[in-house]
Coordinates of C-alpha atoms in Angstrom, one line a residue:
Chain A
S125 CA -8.2 -11.5 -10.3
Y126 CA -4.8 -12.3 -8.8
V127 CA -4.9 -13.5 -5.2
L128 CA -2.2 -13.4 -2.6
A129 CA -2.7 -15.7 0.4
Q130 CA -1.0 -15.1 3.8
P131 CA -1.4 -17.0 7.1
P132 CA -3.6 -14.9 9.4
S133 CA -1.1 -15.1 12.3
V134 CA 2.4 -16.0 13.3
S135 CA 3.6 -16.2 16.9
V136 CA 7.3 -16.1 17.8
A137 CA 9.3 -15.8 20.9
P138 CA 11.8 -12.9 21.3
G139 CA 15.1 -13.8 19.7
E140 CA 13.7 -16.5 17.4
T141 CA 12.9 -16.3 13.7
A142 CA 9.6 -15.5 12.2
R143 CA 8.7 -16.5 8.6
I144 CA 5.7 -15.1 6.8
T145 CA 4.6 -16.6 3.6
C146 CA 2.8 -15.1 0.7
G147 CA 1.3 -17.5 -1.8
G148 CA 0.3 -16.7 -5.4
N149 CA 0.2 -18.3 -8.8
N150 CA 3.7 -18.1 -10.2
I151 CA 4.5 -15.3 -7.8
G152 CA 8.2 -16.1 -8.5
T153 CA 7.8 -14.3 -11.8
K154 CA 6.7 -11.1 -10.1
S155 CA 8.3 -8.5 -7.9
V156 CA 7.2 -8.8 -4.3
H157 CA 7.2 -6.0 -1.8
W158 CA 6.5 -6.2 2.0
Y159 CA 5.0 -3.6 4.4
Q160 CA 4.8 -3.5 8.1
Q161 CA 1.8 -1.8 9.8
R162 CA 2.0 -1.3 13.5
S163 CA -1.2 -0.8 15.4
G164 CA -2.9 2.4 14.6
Q165 CA -0.2 3.5 12.2
A166 CA 0.3 3.8 8.4
P167 CA 2.1 1.0 6.5
V168 CA 5.9 1.2 6.1
L169 CA 7.9 -0.4 3.3
V170 CA 10.3 -3.0 4.8
I171 CA 11.3 -5.1 1.7
Y172 CA 11.1 -4.3 -2.0
F173 CA 11.9 -6.2 -5.2
D174 CA 11.8 -9.5 -3.3
S175 CA 14.8 -9.0 -1.1
D176 CA 16.0 -5.4 -1.1
R177 CA 15.9 -3.4 2.1
P178 CA 15.3 0.4 2.4
S179 CA 18.0 2.0 4.5
R180 CA 15.8 2.3 7.5
T181 CA 14.9 -1.5 7.6
P182 CA 17.0 -3.5 10.0
E183 CA 19.2 -6.2 8.5
R184 CA 17.2 -8.7 10.5
F185 CA 14.5 -8.4 7.8
S186 CA 15.1 -10.4 4.6
G187 CA 13.0 -11.7 1.7
S188 CA 12.9 -14.4 -0.9
N189 CA 10.6 -15.3 -3.8
S190 CA 10.4 -18.5 -5.8
G191 CA 7.8 -20.6 -7.5
N192 CA 4.4 -20.0 -5.9
T193 CA 5.7 -18.6 -2.6
A194 CA 7.4 -15.4 -1.4
T195 CA 8.7 -15.3 2.2
L196 CA 9.5 -12.5 4.6
T197 CA 11.9 -13.6 7.3
I198 CA 12.5 -11.7 10.5
S199 CA 15.5 -12.9 12.4
R200 CA 16.2 -12.3 16.1
V201 CA 12.7 -11.0 16.6
E202 CA 12.1 -8.1 19.0
A203 CA 9.0 -6.8 20.7
G204 CA 9.0 -3.9 18.3
D205 CA 8.5 -6.2 15.4
E206 CA 4.9 -7.0 16.5
A207 CA 2.7 -5.7 13.7
D208 CA 0.7 -6.7 10.7
Y209 CA 2.7 -7.6 7.6
Y210 CA 1.4 -7.4 4.0
C211 CA 2.9 -8.6 0.8
Q212 CA 2.2 -6.8 -2.5
V213 CA 2.6 -7.3 -6.2
W214 CA 1.5 -5.7 -9.4
D215 CA -0.6 -7.7 -11.8
L216 CA -1.4 -6.8 -15.4
R217 CA -5.1 -7.5 -15.0
S218 CA -5.6 -6.7 -11.3
G219 CA -3.3 -3.7 -10.8
H220 CA -1.6 -3.5 -7.4
V221 CA -2.6 -6.5 -5.2
F222 CA -2.0 -6.9 -1.5
G223 CA -1.9 -10.1 0.5
T224 CA -4.5 -10.8 3.1
G225 CA -2.1 -9.8 5.9
T226 CA -0.3 -11.6 8.7
K227 CA -0.4 -10.6 12.3
V228 CA 2.9 -11.2 14.0
T229 CA 2.7 -11.7 17.8
V230 CA 5.8 -11.6 19.9
L231 CA 5.3 -14.0 22.8
Chain B
E40 CA 12.0 14.4 4.3
V41 CA 9.1 13.1 2.3
L42 CA 5.7 14.1 3.8
L43 CA 2.2 13.2 2.6
L44 CA -0.7 14.9 4.3
E45 CA -4.2 13.7 3.5
S46 CA -7.4 15.7 4.1
G47 CA -11.0 15.7 3.1
G48 CA -12.3 12.7 5.0
G49 CA -15.4 12.6 7.0
L50 CA -19.0 11.4 6.9
G51 CA -20.6 10.9 3.5
Q52 CA -24.0 9.6 2.6
P53 CA -24.7 6.6 0.4
G54 CA -24.9 7.9 -3.2
G55 CA -23.1 11.1 -2.2
S56 CA -19.7 12.5 -3.0
L57 CA -16.5 13.3 -1.2
T58 CA -13.2 14.6 -2.4
L59 CA -9.9 13.6 -0.7
S60 CA -6.6 15.6 -1.1
C61 CA -3.0 14.8 -0.4
E62 CA -0.4 17.5 -0.1
A63 CA 3.1 16.3 -0.8
S64 CA 6.5 17.7 0.1
G65 CA 10.1 16.6 0.3
F66 CA 10.4 15.3 -3.3
R67 CA 9.9 16.3 -6.9
F68 CA 6.2 15.5 -7.0
G69 CA 5.7 15.5 -10.7
E70 CA 8.4 12.9 -11.2
Y71 CA 6.6 10.1 -9.4
A72 CA 3.4 8.2 -9.7
M73 CA 1.0 8.5 -6.8
S74 CA -1.7 6.2 -5.5
W75 CA -4.5 5.8 -3.1
V76 CA -4.8 2.7 -0.9
R77 CA -7.6 2.1 1.6
Q78 CA -8.2 0.0 4.7
A79 CA -11.7 -0.8 5.9
P80 CA -12.1 -1.2 9.7
G81 CA -10.4 -4.3 10.9
K82 CA -9.5 -5.3 7.3
G83 CA -6.5 -5.5 5.1
L84 CA -5.0 -3.0 2.6
E85 CA -6.8 -2.5 -0.7
W86 CA -5.3 -0.6 -3.7
V87 CA -7.8 2.0 -5.0
S88 CA -6.2 4.0 -7.8
S89 CA -2.9 5.2 -9.3
I90 CA -1.8 8.1 -11.5
R91 CA 1.3 8.5 -13.5
G92 CA 3.8 11.3 -12.7
G93 CA 2.6 13.5 -15.5
G94 CA -1.0 12.5 -15.0
S95 CA -1.5 11.0 -18.5
D96 CA -2.2 7.5 -17.3
K97 CA -4.6 6.4 -14.5
D98 CA -5.7 3.0 -13.2
Y99 CA -8.5 2.0 -10.9
A100 CA -9.5 -1.1 -8.9
D101 CA -12.7 -2.7 -10.2
S102 CA -14.5 -1.9 -7.0
V103 CA -14.3 1.9 -7.7
K104 CA -14.0 2.1 -11.5
G105 CA -16.6 4.5 -12.8
R106 CA -17.3 6.0 -9.4
F107 CA -13.9 7.4 -8.3
T108 CA -11.6 9.8 -10.2
I109 CA -7.9 10.3 -9.4
S110 CA -6.2 13.5 -10.4
R111 CA -3.1 15.6 -9.6
D112 CA -2.0 19.2 -9.7
N113 CA 1.8 19.1 -10.1
S114 CA 2.0 22.9 -9.7
R115 CA 0.6 22.6 -6.2
N116 CA 2.1 19.2 -5.3
T117 CA -1.3 17.9 -4.6
L118 CA -3.1 14.6 -5.3
H119 CA -6.9 14.2 -5.3
L120 CA -9.5 11.5 -5.2
Q121 CA -13.0 12.4 -6.3
M122 CA -15.4 9.9 -4.8
N123 CA -18.9 9.7 -6.3
S124 CA -21.8 7.4 -5.8
L125 CA -20.5 6.4 -2.4
R126 CA -21.4 3.1 -0.9
V127 CA -21.3 1.8 2.7
E128 CA -18.5 -0.5 1.7
D129 CA -16.3 2.5 0.8
T130 CA -15.9 3.2 4.5
A131 CA -12.2 3.0 5.2
V132 CA -9.1 4.9 6.1
Y133 CA -7.7 6.2 2.8
Y134 CA -3.9 6.5 2.5
C135 CA -2.0 8.5 0.0
A136 CA 1.1 6.7 -1.2
K137 CA 4.1 7.7 -3.2
D138 CA 5.2 5.2 -5.9
R139 CA 8.9 4.5 -6.5
A140 CA 8.6 5.1 -10.2
V141 CA 7.0 7.6 -12.6
T142 CA 4.9 4.9 -14.3
I143 CA 2.0 3.0 -12.9
R144 CA 2.0 -0.2 -15.0
G145 CA 4.9 -2.3 -13.7
G146 CA 6.1 -4.2 -10.7
D147 CA 6.8 -1.3 -8.4
H148 CA 5.9 -0.4 -4.9
F149 CA 4.9 2.4 -2.5
D150 CA 7.9 3.8 -0.7
Y151 CA 6.2 6.5 1.4
W152 CA 2.7 6.7 2.9
G153 CA 0.6 9.4 4.6
Q154 CA -1.1 8.9 7.9
G155 CA -4.5 8.5 6.2
T156 CA -7.9 10.2 6.3
R157 CA -11.0 8.4 7.5
V158 CA -14.1 8.1 5.4
T159 CA -17.4 6.9 6.8
V160 CA -20.3 6.3 4.5
A161 CA -23.6 6.0 6.4
S162 CA -27.1 7.5 6.4

């Protein structure tokens, strides 16, 4: 089955930049989507098709995808960005696959 | 406004059955694939099942294949998940999610999610 690996946690000071990686075999050949899940809430789509933003996602959020790693970047981090973040792809054999999740802590 | 409202969660016994439902509004329900995604306590997201807009194509995670059945009633804007042969490891919050596209076999994503319904499997 296809596996997506994320770091368990990322800590960042307010105003700084957080980078969350999502590693998978040749993930650069797939479309990667990212979800934010605040504590006790449902997931919310923040980035789709590697780097596109829904209208409700702040411009501070951006994405990239190449080789074996996709990255979600949050610039000028705010307290409200504290959440779990999951990457997601679709794989022919495995169906929809989610990454292991990364907890972003704002210091 | 897209709204997804899940219901049917609760306590189920190992080997037993539960049926989850998701009532959708705010979009042309039959024109989009729909999915179920679950989250065990303290764990990450796990895709469970998807169904094409017209209902002709379905897909399941290996962990539920042969036990769970996804279906939809486009006349009632409702998605269902029939869960049979329940296991303790099926304990999770189950989310209903709207797919961006009508098809289920492609590189697409979930653009709207419900608030989830909690399923606990225990004796």
